[in-house]
PDB file of C-alpha atoms in Angstrom:
ATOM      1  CA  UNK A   1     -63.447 -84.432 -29.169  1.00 83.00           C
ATOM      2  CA  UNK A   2     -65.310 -87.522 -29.534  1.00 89.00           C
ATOM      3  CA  UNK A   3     -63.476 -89.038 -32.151  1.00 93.00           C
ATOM      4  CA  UNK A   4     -60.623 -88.634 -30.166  1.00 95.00           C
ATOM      5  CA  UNK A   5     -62.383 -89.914 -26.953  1.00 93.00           C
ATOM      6  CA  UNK A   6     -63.292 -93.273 -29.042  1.00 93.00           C
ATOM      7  CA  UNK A   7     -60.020 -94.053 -30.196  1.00 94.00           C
ATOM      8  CA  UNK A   8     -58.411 -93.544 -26.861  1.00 94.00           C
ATOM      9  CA  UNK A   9     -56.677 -90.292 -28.154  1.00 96.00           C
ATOM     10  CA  UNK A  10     -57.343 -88.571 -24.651  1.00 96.00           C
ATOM     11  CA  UNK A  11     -55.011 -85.986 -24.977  1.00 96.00           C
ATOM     12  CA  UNK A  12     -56.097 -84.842 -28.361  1.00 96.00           C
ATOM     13  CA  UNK A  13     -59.502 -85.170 -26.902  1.00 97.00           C
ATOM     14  CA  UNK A  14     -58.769 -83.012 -23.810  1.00 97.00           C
ATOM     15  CA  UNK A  15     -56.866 -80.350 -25.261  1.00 97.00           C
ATOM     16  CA  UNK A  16     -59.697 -79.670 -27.666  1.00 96.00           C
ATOM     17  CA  UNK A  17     -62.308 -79.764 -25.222  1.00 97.00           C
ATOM     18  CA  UNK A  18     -60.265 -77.145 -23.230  1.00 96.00           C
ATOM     19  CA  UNK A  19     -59.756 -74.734 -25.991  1.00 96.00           C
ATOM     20  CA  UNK A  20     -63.821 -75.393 -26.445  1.00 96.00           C
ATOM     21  CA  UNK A  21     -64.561 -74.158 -23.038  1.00 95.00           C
ATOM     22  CA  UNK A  22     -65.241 -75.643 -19.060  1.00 93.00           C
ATOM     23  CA  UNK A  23     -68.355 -77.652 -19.801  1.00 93.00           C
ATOM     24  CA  UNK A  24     -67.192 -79.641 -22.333  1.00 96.00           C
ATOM     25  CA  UNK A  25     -63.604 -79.813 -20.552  1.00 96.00           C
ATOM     26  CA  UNK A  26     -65.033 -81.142 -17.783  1.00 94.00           C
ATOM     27  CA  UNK A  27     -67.624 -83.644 -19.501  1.00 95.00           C
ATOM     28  CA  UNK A  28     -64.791 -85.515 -21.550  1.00 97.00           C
ATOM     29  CA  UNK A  29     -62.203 -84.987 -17.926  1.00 96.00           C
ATOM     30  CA  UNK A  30     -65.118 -87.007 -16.111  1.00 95.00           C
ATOM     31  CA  UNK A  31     -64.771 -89.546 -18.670  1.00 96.00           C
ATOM     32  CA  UNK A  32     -61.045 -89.654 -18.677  1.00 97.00           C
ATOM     33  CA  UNK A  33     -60.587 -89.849 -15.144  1.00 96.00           C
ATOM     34  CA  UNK A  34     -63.553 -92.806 -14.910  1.00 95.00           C
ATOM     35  CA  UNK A  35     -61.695 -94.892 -17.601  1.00 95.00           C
ATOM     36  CA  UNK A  36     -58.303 -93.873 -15.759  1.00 96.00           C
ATOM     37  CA  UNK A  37     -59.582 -94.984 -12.348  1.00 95.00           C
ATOM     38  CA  UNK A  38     -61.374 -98.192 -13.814  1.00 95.00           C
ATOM     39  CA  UNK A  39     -57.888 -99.469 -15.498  1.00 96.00           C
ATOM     40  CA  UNK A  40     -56.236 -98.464 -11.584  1.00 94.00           C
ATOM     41  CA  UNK A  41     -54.030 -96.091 -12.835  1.00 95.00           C
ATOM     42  CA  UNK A  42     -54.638 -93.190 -10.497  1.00 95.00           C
ATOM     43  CA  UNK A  43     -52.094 -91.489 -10.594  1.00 93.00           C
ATOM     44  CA  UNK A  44     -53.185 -90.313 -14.356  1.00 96.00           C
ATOM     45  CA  UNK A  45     -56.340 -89.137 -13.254  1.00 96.00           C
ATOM     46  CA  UNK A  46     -54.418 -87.094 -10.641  1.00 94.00           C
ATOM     47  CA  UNK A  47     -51.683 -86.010 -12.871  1.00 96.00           C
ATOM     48  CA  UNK A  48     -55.408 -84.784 -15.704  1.00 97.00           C
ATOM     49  CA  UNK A  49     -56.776 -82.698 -12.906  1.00 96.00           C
ATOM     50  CA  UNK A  50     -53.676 -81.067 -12.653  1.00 95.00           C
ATOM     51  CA  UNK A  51     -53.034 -80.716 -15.690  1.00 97.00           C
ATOM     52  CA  UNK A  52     -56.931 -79.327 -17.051  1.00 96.00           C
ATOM     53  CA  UNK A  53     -57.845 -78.468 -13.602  1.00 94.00           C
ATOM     54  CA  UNK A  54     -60.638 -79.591 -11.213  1.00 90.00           C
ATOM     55  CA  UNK A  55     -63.797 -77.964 -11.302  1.00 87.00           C
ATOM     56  CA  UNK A  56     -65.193 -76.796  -7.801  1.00 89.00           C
ATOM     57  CA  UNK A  57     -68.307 -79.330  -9.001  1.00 89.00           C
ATOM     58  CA  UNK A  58     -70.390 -81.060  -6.010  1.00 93.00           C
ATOM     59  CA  UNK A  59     -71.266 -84.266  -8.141  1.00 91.00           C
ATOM     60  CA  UNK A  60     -66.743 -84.531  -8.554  1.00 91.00           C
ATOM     61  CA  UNK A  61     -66.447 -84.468  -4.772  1.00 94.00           C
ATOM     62  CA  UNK A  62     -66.893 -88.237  -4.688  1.00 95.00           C
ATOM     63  CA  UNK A  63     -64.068 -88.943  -6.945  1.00 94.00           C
ATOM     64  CA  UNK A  64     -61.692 -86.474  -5.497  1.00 94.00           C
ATOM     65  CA  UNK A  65     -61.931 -87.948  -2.303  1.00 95.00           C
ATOM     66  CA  UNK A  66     -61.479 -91.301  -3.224  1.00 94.00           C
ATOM     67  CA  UNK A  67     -57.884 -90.160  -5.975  1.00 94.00           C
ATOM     68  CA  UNK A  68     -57.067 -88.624  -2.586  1.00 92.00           C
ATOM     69  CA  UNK A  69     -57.698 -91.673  -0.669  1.00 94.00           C
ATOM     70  CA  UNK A  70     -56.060 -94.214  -3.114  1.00 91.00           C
ATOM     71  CA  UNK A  71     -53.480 -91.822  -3.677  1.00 88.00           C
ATOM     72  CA  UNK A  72     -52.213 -90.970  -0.101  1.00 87.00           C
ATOM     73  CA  UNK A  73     -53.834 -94.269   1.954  1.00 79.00           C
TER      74      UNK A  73
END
């Protein structure tokens, strides 16, 4: 996964990480939806979490509320 994560393969890198299991899902969808919400584009990190899900995760509560925010504000 992080070969694919350092190339910018995020897809590749995701889909792996899912069939690996939730923790390492959800590292590498942390730092998919940080580079996606760095660049603006929002509406990819929204369209991830649906996609691979959003884990019911305290320290992710931040950065739902603000997707929600930029989304729907």
């Amino acid at each position: 996964c992080e070969i694919f994560a350092e190339t910018g393969d995020w897809k590749n890198c995701l889909d792996k990480a899912q069939e690996k299991g939730p923790d390492l899902l959800n590292r590498f969808l942390n730092e998919y939806i940080k580079f996606t919400v760095e660049a603006g584009k929002f509406s990819d990190a929204v369209t991830a979490y649906s996609k691979y899900g959003m884990q019911l995760i305290p320290k992710n509560y931040p950065t739902y509320k603000m997707l929600t925010l930029e989304i729907f504000v």
